[in-house]
Coordinates of C-alpha atoms and ligand atoms in Angstrom, one line a residue:
X1 CA 13.3 18.6 13.6
X2 CA 12.7 17.4 17.2
X3 CA 11.7 20.9 18.2
X4 CA 9.5 21.4 15.2
X5 CA 7.8 18.1 15.4
X6 CA 7.1 18.6 19.0
X7 CA 5.4 21.8 18.0
X8 CA 2.8 19.8 16.2
X9 CA 1.4 18.6 19.5
X10 CA -1.4 20.7 20.9
X11 CA -3.7 20.4 23.9
X12 CA -6.4 18.2 22.4
X13 CA -9.8 17.2 23.6
X14 CA -10.7 15.2 20.5
X15 CA -8.6 12.1 21.3
X16 CA -10.4 11.7 24.6
X17 CA -13.7 12.6 23.1
X18 CA -13.3 9.7 20.7
X19 CA -13.5 7.3 23.6
X20 CA -16.2 9.1 25.5
X21 CA -18.6 9.6 22.7
X22 CA -18.2 6.4 20.8
X23 CA -21.5 5.4 19.3
X24 CA -22.7 2.1 18.1
X25 CA -24.0 3.2 14.8
X26 CA -22.2 0.7 12.7
X27 CA -23.1 -2.4 14.7
X28 CA -26.8 -1.5 14.6
X29 CA -26.6 -1.2 10.8
X30 CA -24.8 -4.5 10.1
X31 CA -26.6 -6.6 7.6
X32 CA -25.7 -9.7 5.6
X33 CA -25.1 -9.4 1.9
X34 CA -28.6 -10.5 1.0
X35 CA -30.1 -7.7 3.0
X36 CA -28.1 -5.1 1.4
X37 CA -30.0 -2.4 -0.4
X38 CA -28.7 0.6 -2.3
X39 CA -30.1 3.4 -0.3
X40 CA -32.0 6.3 -1.9
X41 CA -30.5 9.8 -1.8
X42 CA -30.8 11.5 1.5
X43 CA -33.1 14.3 2.3
X44 CA -32.5 17.2 4.7
X45 CA -34.9 15.8 7.2
X46 CA -33.7 12.2 6.9
X47 CA -30.1 13.3 7.2
X48 CA -31.0 15.1 10.3
X49 CA -32.9 12.2 11.6
X50 CA -30.1 9.6 10.9
X51 CA -27.6 11.6 12.8
X52 CA -30.1 12.2 15.6
X53 CA -29.4 15.9 14.8
X54 CA -26.9 15.9 17.7
X55 CA -23.9 13.9 16.7
X56 CA -20.6 15.5 17.7
X57 CA -18.1 16.4 15.0
X58 CA -15.6 13.9 16.4
X59 CA -18.2 11.1 16.5
X60 CA -18.9 11.9 12.9
X61 CA -15.2 11.9 11.8
X62 CA -14.5 8.7 13.7
X63 CA -17.5 6.8 12.5
X64 CA -17.0 7.8 8.9
X65 CA -13.2 7.1 9.0
X66 CA -13.9 3.7 10.4
X67 CA -16.4 2.9 7.7
X68 CA -13.9 4.0 5.1
X69 CA -11.2 1.8 6.5
X70 CA -13.5 -1.2 5.9
X71 CA -14.3 -0.1 2.3
X72 CA -13.0 -0.7 -1.2
X73 CA -13.3 1.2 -4.4
X74 CA -13.7 -0.9 -7.4
X75 CA -13.7 0.0 -11.1
X76 CA -16.2 -2.2 -12.9
X77 CA -17.0 -3.0 -16.5
X78 CA -20.1 -1.0 -17.5
X79 CA -22.1 -4.2 -18.0
X80 CA -21.4 -5.7 -14.6
X81 CA -24.2 -7.8 -13.2
X82 CA -25.0 -6.3 -9.8
X83 CA -26.3 -9.5 -8.4
X84 CA -23.2 -11.6 -9.4
X85 CA -20.9 -8.8 -8.2
X86 CA -22.5 -8.8 -4.8
X87 CA -22.4 -12.6 -4.6
X88 CA -18.7 -12.6 -5.4
X89 CA -17.9 -9.8 -3.0
X90 CA -19.8 -11.4 -0.2
X91 CA -17.6 -14.5 -0.4
X92 CA -15.0 -12.3 1.3
X93 CA -17.3 -11.3 4.2
X94 CA -20.6 -9.6 5.1
X95 CA -21.2 -6.4 3.4
X96 CA -22.7 -3.4 5.2
X97 CA -23.4 -1.3 2.2
X98 CA -22.5 -0.9 -1.4
X99 CA -23.3 1.5 -4.2
X100 CA -22.4 2.3 -7.8
X101 CA -21.6 5.6 -9.4
X102 CA -20.2 6.8 -12.7
X103 CA -17.2 9.0 -13.0
X104 CA -15.4 8.4 -16.4
X105 CA -16.3 4.8 -15.9
X106 CA -18.4 2.7 -13.5
X107 CA -17.3 2.4 -9.9
X108 CA -18.5 0.5 -6.9
X109 CA -17.9 1.3 -3.2
X110 CA -18.2 -1.7 -1.0
X111 CA -18.2 -1.5 2.7
X112 CA -17.5 -4.7 4.6
X113 CA -18.9 -5.3 8.1
X114 CA -15.3 -6.2 9.2
X115 CA -11.9 -5.2 8.0
X116 CA -11.2 -8.9 7.4
X117 CA -13.4 -8.7 4.3
X118 CA -11.1 -6.1 2.9
X119 CA -8.0 -8.2 3.8
X120 CA -9.6 -11.2 2.1
X121 CA -10.2 -9.3 -1.2
X122 CA -6.7 -7.9 -1.2
X123 CA -5.1 -11.3 -0.4
X124 CA -6.8 -12.8 -3.4
X125 CA -6.4 -9.9 -5.8
X126 CA -3.8 -10.3 -8.5
X127 CA -1.4 -7.8 -10.2
X128 CA -2.3 -6.9 -13.7
X129 CA -0.6 -8.7 -16.6
X130 CA 0.7 -5.8 -18.7
X131 CA 2.1 -6.6 -22.1
X132 CA 3.5 -3.3 -23.4
X133 CA 3.7 -1.2 -20.3
X134 CA 5.2 -1.4 -16.8
X135 CA 3.5 -0.4 -13.6
X136 CA 4.5 0.6 -10.0
X137 CA 3.5 -2.5 -8.0
X138 CA 1.8 -0.4 -5.3
X139 CA -1.2 -2.4 -3.9
X140 CA -4.1 -0.2 -2.8
X141 CA -7.8 -0.6 -2.1
X142 CA -8.6 0.8 -5.5
X143 CA -9.2 -2.3 -7.6
X144 CA -10.5 -3.4 -11.0
X145 CA -13.2 -6.0 -11.4
X146 CA -12.2 -8.6 -14.0
X147 CA -14.9 -10.8 -15.5
X148 CA -14.1 -14.1 -17.3
X149 CA -16.5 -13.4 -20.1
X150 CA -16.9 -10.2 -22.1
X151 CA -19.7 -8.7 -20.2
X152 CA -22.3 -10.3 -18.0
X153 CA -25.3 -8.3 -19.0
X154 CA -25.9 -6.6 -22.4
X155 CA -25.6 -2.9 -22.2
X156 CA -29.3 -2.5 -23.0
X157 CA -30.2 -4.4 -19.9
X158 CA -28.0 -2.7 -17.5
X159 CA -29.0 -3.7 -14.0
X160 CA -26.9 -1.3 -12.0
X161 CA -28.6 1.7 -10.3
X162 CA -26.1 4.6 -10.3
X163 CA -26.2 7.2 -7.6
X164 CA -25.9 10.7 -8.6
X165 CA -22.6 12.4 -7.6
X166 CA -23.3 15.8 -9.3
X167 CA -25.6 18.6 -8.4
X168 CA -28.7 19.6 -10.4
X169 CA -28.2 22.1 -13.2
X170 CA -29.3 25.6 -12.0
X171 CA -32.1 25.8 -14.7
X172 CA -33.7 22.6 -13.4
X173 CA -33.3 23.9 -9.9
X174 CA -35.1 27.1 -10.8
X175 CA -38.0 25.1 -12.3
X176 CA -38.1 22.9 -9.2
X177 CA -38.1 25.8 -6.8
X178 CA -40.8 27.7 -8.7
X179 CA -43.2 24.9 -8.0
X180 CA -42.7 25.1 -4.3
X181 CA -45.5 26.6 -2.1
X182 CA -43.4 28.9 0.0
X183 CA -40.0 30.6 0.2
X184 CA -39.2 28.5 3.2
X185 CA -39.9 25.4 1.2
X186 CA -37.7 26.7 -1.6
X187 CA -34.7 27.1 0.7
X188 CA -35.2 23.6 2.1
X189 CA -35.7 22.2 -1.3
X190 CA -32.5 23.8 -2.6
X191 CA -30.6 22.4 0.3
X192 CA -31.9 19.0 -0.3
X193 CA -31.0 19.1 -4.0
X194 CA -27.5 20.4 -3.4
X195 CA -26.2 18.9 -0.2
X196 CA -23.8 16.1 -0.2
X197 CA -25.5 12.7 -0.3
X198 CA -24.7 10.0 2.2
X199 CA -22.8 8.1 -0.6
X200 CA -20.8 11.2 -1.6
X201 CA -19.7 11.7 2.0
X202 CA -18.7 8.0 2.2
X203 CA -16.7 8.4 -1.0
X204 CA -14.9 11.5 0.4
X205 CA -13.8 9.6 3.5
X206 CA -12.8 6.6 1.4
X207 CA -10.5 8.8 -0.8
X208 CA -8.9 10.1 2.5
X209 CA -8.5 6.6 3.7
X210 CA -6.9 5.5 0.4
X211 CA -4.4 8.4 0.5
X212 CA -3.7 7.6 4.1
X213 CA -2.5 4.2 3.0
X214 CA 0.1 6.0 0.8
X215 CA 1.2 8.4 3.5
X216 CA 1.4 5.6 6.0
X217 CA 4.4 4.1 4.2
X218 CA 6.3 7.0 5.8
X219 CA 4.2 7.7 8.8
X220 CA 2.4 4.5 9.8
X221 CA 0.4 6.3 12.6
X222 CA -0.8 9.2 10.6
X223 CA -4.4 9.9 9.5
X224 CA -5.9 11.9 6.7
X225 CA -9.1 13.7 7.6
X226 CA -11.4 15.7 5.5
X227 CA -12.2 19.2 6.5
X228 CA -14.0 22.2 5.0
X229 CA -17.2 21.8 3.2
X230 CA -16.8 18.0 2.9
X231 CA -17.6 17.7 6.6
X232 CA -18.9 21.1 7.9
X233 CA -22.4 20.4 6.7
X234 CA -22.3 23.1 4.0
X235 CA -20.8 21.0 1.2
X236 CA -22.4 21.0 -2.2
X237 CA -22.2 18.0 -4.6
X238 CA -19.0 18.6 -6.6
X239 CA -17.2 20.7 -4.0
X240 CA -13.5 20.1 -3.5
X241 CA -12.1 17.7 -1.0
X242 CA -9.9 19.5 1.6
X243 CA -7.7 17.1 3.5
X244 CA -5.5 17.3 6.5
X245 CA -2.6 15.0 7.0
X246 CA -2.6 14.6 10.8
X247 CA 0.7 13.6 12.3
X248 CA -0.3 14.5 15.8
X249 CA -0.7 10.9 16.9
X250 CA 3.0 10.4 16.1
X251 CA 4.4 13.6 17.6
X252 CA 2.4 13.5 20.8
X253 CA 5.0 13.1 23.6
X254 CA 4.7 9.8 25.5
X255 CA 4.5 10.3 29.3
X256 CA 7.9 10.5 30.8
X257 CA 8.8 7.6 33.0
X258 CA 11.5 8.0 35.6
X259 CA 14.0 5.4 34.7
X260 CA 17.7 5.2 34.7
X261 CA 17.8 4.9 30.9
X262 CA 15.3 5.8 28.3
X263 CA 15.5 6.1 24.5
X264 CA 14.2 8.7 22.1
X265 CA 13.9 8.8 18.4
X266 CA 16.5 10.6 16.4
X267 CA 14.8 12.9 14.0
X268 CA 15.8 15.0 11.1
X269 CA 15.7 18.7 12.1
X270 CA 14.3 21.6 10.1
X271 CA 14.7 25.3 10.8
X272 CA 10.9 26.0 11.2
X273 CA 7.7 24.0 11.6
X274 CA 6.6 25.5 8.3
X275 CA 9.7 24.0 6.6
X276 CA 8.9 20.6 8.1
X277 CA 5.3 20.8 6.8
X278 CA 6.6 21.8 3.3
X279 CA 9.0 18.9 3.2
X280 CA 6.5 16.4 4.4
X281 CA 3.9 17.6 1.9
X282 CA 6.4 17.6 -0.9
X283 CA 7.4 14.0 -0.3
X284 CA 3.9 12.7 0.3
X285 CA 2.7 14.7 -2.8
X286 CA 5.5 13.1 -4.8
X287 CA 4.4 9.6 -3.6
X288 CA 0.7 10.3 -4.4
X289 CA 1.7 11.5 -7.8
X290 CA 4.1 8.7 -8.7
X291 CA 2.4 5.7 -7.0
X292 CA -1.2 6.7 -6.2
X293 CA -3.5 5.0 -8.7
X294 CA -6.0 7.5 -10.1
X295 CA -4.2 10.6 -8.8
X296 CA -3.3 13.0 -11.5
X297 CA -2.3 16.6 -12.1
X298 CA -0.3 17.1 -9.0
X299 CA 0.6 20.7 -8.1
X300 CA 2.7 21.6 -5.1
X301 CA 1.6 24.9 -3.7
X302 CA 4.1 24.9 -0.8
X303 CA 4.7 28.7 -0.6
X304 CA 1.1 29.5 0.2
X305 CA 0.2 30.7 3.7
X306 CA -1.1 27.2 4.3
X307 CA 1.2 24.9 2.2
X308 CA -0.8 22.3 0.2
X309 CA -0.6 19.8 -2.7
X310 CA -3.4 19.8 -5.1
X311 CA -4.4 17.0 -7.5
X312 CA -7.4 15.3 -9.0
X313 CA -8.5 11.9 -7.8
X314 CA -10.0 10.6 -11.1
X315 CA -12.0 7.6 -9.9
X316 CA -14.0 9.8 -7.5
X317 CA -13.9 12.9 -9.6
X318 CA -12.7 15.0 -6.6
X319 CA -10.4 17.9 -6.8
X320 CA -8.2 17.3 -3.8
X321 CA -6.2 19.8 -1.6
X322 CA -3.9 18.0 0.9
X323 CA -2.6 20.1 3.7
X324 CA -0.6 19.2 6.9
X325 CA -0.4 20.9 10.3
X326 CA -3.7 22.7 9.7
X327 CA -5.5 22.0 12.9
X328 CA -7.1 25.4 13.1
X329 CA -9.0 24.8 9.8
X330 CA -10.2 21.6 11.3
X331 CA -11.6 23.6 14.3
X332 CA -13.3 26.1 12.1
X333 CA -14.9 23.2 10.2
X334 CA -16.1 21.8 13.5
X335 CA -17.5 25.2 14.5
X336 CA -19.4 25.5 11.2
X337 CA -20.7 22.0 11.6
X338 CA -22.0 22.9 15.1
X339 CA -23.8 26.0 13.9
X340 CA -25.4 23.9 11.1
X341 CA -26.6 21.3 13.5
X342 CA -28.1 23.8 16.0
X343 CA -30.9 25.0 13.7
X344 CA -32.0 23.6 10.3
X345 CA -32.6 27.2 9.1
X346 CA -28.8 27.8 9.3
X347 CA -27.9 25.3 6.6
X348 CA -30.9 26.2 4.4
X349 CA -29.9 29.9 4.5
X350 CA -26.2 29.2 3.9
X351 CA -26.9 26.8 1.0
X352 CA -29.3 29.3 -0.6
X353 CA -27.0 32.3 -0.2
X354 CA -24.0 30.3 -1.5
X355 CA -26.0 29.2 -4.5
X356 CA -27.2 32.7 -5.2
X357 CA -23.6 34.0 -4.9
X358 CA -22.4 31.4 -7.4
X359 CA -25.1 32.2 -9.9
X360 CA -24.6 35.9 -9.6
X361 CA -20.8 35.5 -10.1
X362 CA -19.9 36.7 -6.6
X363 CA -18.0 33.5 -5.9
X364 CA -16.0 31.5 -8.4
X365 CA -14.0 28.3 -8.8
X366 CA -11.0 30.3 -9.9
X367 CA -9.0 31.8 -7.1
X368 CA -9.0 35.6 -7.2
X369 CA -10.4 38.7 -5.5
X370 CA -13.9 37.1 -5.2
X371 CA -15.7 36.3 -2.0
X372 CA -15.3 32.6 -1.1
X373 CA -17.9 30.2 0.1
X374 CA -16.2 30.1 3.5
X375 CA -16.4 33.9 3.7
X376 CA -20.1 33.9 2.8
X377 CA -20.8 31.2 5.4
X378 CA -19.2 33.3 8.1
X379 CA -21.2 36.3 6.9
X380 CA -24.5 34.3 7.2
X381 CA -23.5 33.1 10.7
X382 CA -22.8 36.6 11.8
X383 CA -26.1 37.8 10.4
X384 CA -28.0 35.1 12.3
X385 CA -26.1 36.0 15.5
X386 CA -27.3 39.6 15.1
X387 CA -31.0 38.7 14.9
X388 CA -33.2 39.8 17.8
X389 CA -33.4 37.4 19.5
X390 CA -30.3 35.7 18.0
X391 CA -30.8 32.5 16.2
X392 CA -27.4 31.1 17.1
X393 CA -24.9 31.9 19.9
X394 CA -21.7 33.7 19.5
X395 CA -18.4 31.8 19.7
X396 CA -17.5 33.3 23.1
X397 CA -20.7 31.8 24.5
X398 CA -19.8 28.4 23.0
X399 CA -16.4 28.7 24.6
X400 CA -18.1 29.3 28.0
X401 CA -20.1 26.1 27.6
X402 CA -17.0 24.0 26.9
X403 CA -16.1 21.2 29.3
X404 CA -12.6 20.2 30.3
X405 CA -12.3 17.7 27.4
X406 CA -13.0 20.5 24.9
X407 CA -9.9 22.5 25.8
X408 CA -7.9 23.1 22.7
X409 CA -4.9 25.4 22.1
X410 CA -3.4 25.4 18.6
X411 CA -0.2 27.3 17.9
X412 CA -1.0 29.6 20.8
X413 CA -4.6 30.2 19.7
X414 CA -7.4 29.3 22.0
X415 CA -9.7 27.1 20.0
X416 CA -11.8 25.9 22.9
X417 CA -15.6 25.6 22.4
X418 CA -18.2 23.1 23.4
X419 CA -18.4 20.0 21.2
X420 CA -21.4 18.4 22.9
X421 CA -24.3 19.8 20.9
X422 CA -26.8 19.0 23.6
X423 CA -25.2 21.5 25.9
X424 CA -26.2 24.4 23.6
X425 CA -29.7 25.8 24.4
X426 CA -32.1 26.2 21.6
X427 CA -32.6 29.9 21.0
X428 CA -36.1 31.6 21.0
X429 CA -35.8 33.0 17.5
X430 CA -38.8 31.8 15.4
X431 CA -38.3 33.9 12.2
X432 CA -39.2 32.2 8.9
X433 CA -36.7 31.8 6.1
X434 CA -39.0 33.8 4.0
X435 CA -38.4 36.7 6.4
X436 CA -34.7 36.0 6.9
X437 CA -33.7 35.9 3.2
X438 CA -34.5 39.5 2.3
X439 CA -33.3 40.6 5.8
X440 CA -29.9 39.0 5.0
X441 CA -29.7 41.0 1.8
X442 CA -30.8 44.1 3.4
X443 CA -28.4 43.7 6.3
X444 CA -25.4 43.4 4.0
X445 CA -26.8 45.9 1.4
X446 CA -26.5 48.5 4.2
X447 CA -23.5 47.3 6.1
X448 CA -20.8 49.9 6.7
X449 CA -17.9 47.8 5.3
X450 CA -15.7 51.0 5.2
X451 CA -15.6 51.2 9.0
X452 CA -16.6 47.9 10.4
X453 CA -15.4 44.4 10.6
X454 CA -17.3 41.2 11.1
X455 CA -16.5 39.0 14.2
X456 CA -18.5 35.8 15.0
X457 CA -16.6 35.4 18.2
X458 CA -18.2 38.5 19.6
X459 CA -21.3 38.6 17.4
X460 CA -20.7 42.3 17.0
X461 CA -19.3 44.6 14.4
X462 CA -15.9 46.0 15.4
X463 CA -14.0 49.0 14.2
X464 CA -11.8 48.0 11.3
X465 CA -8.1 47.8 12.0
X466 CA -6.8 47.2 8.5
X467 CA -7.3 48.7 5.1
X468 CA -8.8 45.6 3.3
X469 CA -12.2 46.4 1.8
X470 CA -13.8 43.5 3.6
X471 CA -12.6 42.5 7.1
X472 CA -13.8 39.3 8.6
X473 CA -11.9 38.1 11.6
X474 CA -10.8 34.5 11.6
X475 CA -12.7 33.1 14.6
X476 CA -9.6 31.3 16.0
X477 CA -6.5 33.1 14.5
X478 CA -7.9 36.5 15.3
X479 CA -5.2 38.5 13.7
X480 CA -6.1 37.0 10.3
X481 CA -8.7 38.3 7.9
X482 CA -10.5 35.4 6.2
X483 CA -11.5 37.7 3.3
X484 CA -8.2 39.5 2.7
X485 CA -8.3 38.5 -0.9
X486 CA -11.5 40.4 -1.6
X487 CA -11.0 43.7 -3.5
X488 CA -13.2 46.8 -3.5
X489 CA -14.8 46.0 -6.8
X490 CA -15.9 42.6 -5.8
X491 CA -17.2 43.9 -2.5
X492 CA -19.2 46.6 -4.2
X493 CA -20.7 44.0 -6.6
X494 CA -21.8 42.0 -3.6
X495 CA -23.4 45.0 -1.9
X496 CA -25.3 46.0 -5.0
X497 CA -26.5 42.5 -5.6
X498 CA -27.7 42.3 -2.0
X499 CA -29.6 45.5 -2.5
X500 CA -31.2 44.3 -5.7
X501 CA -32.0 40.9 -4.3
X502 CA -33.6 42.3 -1.1
X503 CA -36.0 44.2 -3.3
X504 CA -36.5 41.4 -5.9
X505 CA -37.3 38.7 -3.5
X506 CA -40.2 40.8 -2.1
X507 CA -41.4 41.8 -5.6
X508 CA -41.4 38.2 -6.7
X509 CA -43.3 37.1 -3.7
X510 CA -46.0 39.7 -4.6
X511 CA -45.9 38.4 -8.1
X512 CA -46.4 34.8 -7.0
X513 CA -49.3 35.6 -4.9
X514 CA -51.1 37.2 -7.8
X515 CA -50.1 34.4 -10.2
X516 CA -52.0 31.2 -10.3
X517 CA -49.6 29.4 -12.7
X518 CA -46.4 29.2 -10.7
X519 CA -44.4 28.7 -13.9
X520 CA -42.4 31.9 -13.7
X521 CA -39.4 32.0 -11.3
X522 CA -40.4 33.6 -8.0
X523 CA -38.9 34.0 -4.6
X524 CA -35.6 32.3 -4.2
X525 CA -35.9 30.9 -7.8
X526 CA -36.0 34.4 -9.2
X527 CA -32.8 35.2 -7.4
X528 CA -31.0 32.4 -9.2
X529 CA -31.6 34.0 -12.6
X530 CA -28.5 36.3 -13.2
X531 CA -29.8 39.5 -11.7
X532 CA -29.2 42.2 -14.4
X533 CA -31.2 40.0 -16.7
X534 CA -33.9 39.4 -14.1
X535 CA -34.6 43.0 -13.4
X536 CA -34.1 44.7 -16.7
X537 CA -33.8 42.0 -19.4
X538 CA -30.3 43.3 -20.1
X539 CA -27.0 41.6 -20.0
X540 CA -24.7 41.9 -17.0
X541 CA -22.4 44.9 -17.3
X542 CA -24.5 47.0 -19.6
X543 CA -25.7 49.1 -16.7
X544 CA -23.6 51.2 -14.4
X545 CA -24.1 50.6 -10.7
X546 CA -25.7 54.1 -10.5
X547 CA -28.2 53.4 -13.2
X548 CA -29.1 50.1 -11.7
X549 CA -29.8 51.8 -8.3
X550 CA -31.8 54.5 -10.1
X551 CA -33.8 51.8 -11.9
X552 CA -34.5 50.1 -8.6
X553 CA -35.6 53.3 -7.0
X554 CA -38.1 53.9 -9.8
X555 CA -39.4 50.4 -9.5
X556 CA -39.7 51.0 -5.8
X557 CA -41.8 54.1 -6.4
X558 CA -44.2 52.2 -8.5
X559 CA -44.3 49.3 -6.2
X560 CA -47.6 48.6 -4.4
X561 CA -45.8 47.1 -1.4
X562 CA -44.3 50.4 -0.3
X563 CA -44.5 49.6 3.4
X564 CA -42.3 46.5 3.2
X565 CA -39.7 48.3 1.1
X566 CA -39.3 51.4 3.1
X567 CA -36.1 50.2 4.8
X568 CA -34.4 49.3 1.5
X569 CA -35.5 52.5 -0.1
X570 CA -34.0 54.5 2.6
X571 CA -30.8 52.5 2.4
X572 CA -30.5 53.0 -1.3
X573 CA -31.0 56.7 -0.9
X574 CA -28.2 56.8 1.7
X575 CA -25.7 55.5 -0.8
Ligands
CTP601 N1 -10.3 28.4 5.7 C1 -9.9 29.3 6.6 N2 -9.6 30.6 6.2 C2 -9.7 30.9 4.9 C3 -10.1 30.0 3.9 C4 -10.4 28.7 4.4 O1 -9.9 29.0 7.8 N3 -9.4 32.2 4.5 C5 -10.6 27.0 6.1 C6 -12.1 26.8 6.5 O2 -12.2 25.9 7.5 C7 -12.7 26.3 5.2 C8 -11.5 25.3 4.8 O3 -10.3 26.1 5.1 O4 -13.9 25.6 5.5 C9 -11.5 25.0 3.3 O5 -11.4 26.1 2.5 P1 -12.3 26.2 1.2 O6 -12.1 24.9 0.4 O7 -11.9 27.5 0.5 O8 -13.8 26.4 1.7 P2 -14.9 25.3 1.9 O9 -15.6 25.7 3.2 O10 -14.4 24.0 1.9 O11 -15.9 25.7 0.8 P3 -15.9 25.1 -0.8 O12 -17.2 24.3 -0.8 O13 -16.0 26.3 -1.6 O14 -14.7 24.3 -1.0
MG602 MG1 -13.3 23.3 0.2

């Protein structure tokens, strides 16, 4: 295993970055328990403002990870008195922040100002007295609050304010968006309604931190980091929690010192790095399953291209995917985060297109031949790189801006790109979202998927080199197609829906302008009504693609806004 473990090590900027870019966010927010307030849900603008809009990905991970290490997750009786609870907790130390949420029970997250607060709670916590059952005596930071009386506050006078951890039902969202004044506002409003809240992000990092405590029984120096939509800025409330067990700190070779004698660890060897990853995940998965309080439904999916263990973390309600040795995915999460931070229109467009795709059945929770959220996000980024002038830079340009600390090679792949957001120049593109939304649909409604592949490293279409219906190059592992799972039927549905949507969003805008009531879904809201129903009042699947196109062409003929539709009309005819 020596050889395989050594392979885990990569040229890494991040570790150095952690030191260089350390911020003092937490110290400035410290407050004594009496000052603690449960903060309201974040808005897009506030979120942007709090992070200064320019926080590097590694600052974010470090800051959140550190908050999580000072936090506890506590199951509370539903009639817990918030005041008394807080008073009790603050006997252990100053509290920075706390909040309550519901997930098959009432839970509180309590973040202490110092780790000593957590140690104090754990020192004084007792093991449960079980009468008819036995338990694994694994002590974790997931605790239960016990009260000496049956309930402090009658249920009718509940004093706890719960924070929402689920996203708004789509019908409510449609109503909300229909009341907005502009399509731009609709896209921002959708983002605000669906994005992860401050508390949900904290909870995600806390779950990683709790799992790290389990993995640390084998690998004390390991860390578990979230990646994917939990941290890339495009996460929707309710999205899964992708985690990466990072053993890099352990396997990083210490500098060789010239001495007569030196000692090295004896390690168990495996034939390949993949075999080492599978065995580590299998054992950690087993521990999580057997000893991890609240972790249920463990599945080991070790033969996947990227081996993982999947389980539910009941107290948080998160569906968790734990991977190991998956640094490249961490880099793509960082890249998406960077794009999202560069211009607020990026997140608004990605959120809206992802939501549209979900409602129209283009993406699904069930694995299959569908497009995925990740695929759709890369497609939006490519589209924005192709604007004239481009809204966001291509990856090759971000690579050129990289400093020496950004150098990163993972498994032979060059993953270098700038991490300091302030080094990336704001682009001149001033297009509105109202303009970009139909343009996105038109772009992909006309894209020659048969011949061309999508490449955000170059920001250019390239000639396809493989037979998959949809070819989107992985930005870092360039031989991989991130959309290899997508079949021709699903791609065709996507293209048709893009064509319909491009037309519909413009029609609805016309409708809105002539309508004073604003009660009927228009603009983005109209796109969130399943489309076959929206255009024809018929159920999905009752029309063939040809008849749908024909219907659209007829509608276009009668449309008063001929000029704005000329491009789409031509494209529909070409098909
Ligand atoms: N990933 C990848 N290539 C793929 C699929 C996934 O590199 N073909 C990486 C991406 O970094 C992605 C992460 O794995 O963000 C997690 O994948 P997934 O959970 O499918 O996507 P998310 O971006 O997390 O979106 P969702 O909200 O649907 O979970
Ligand atoms: Mg995910």
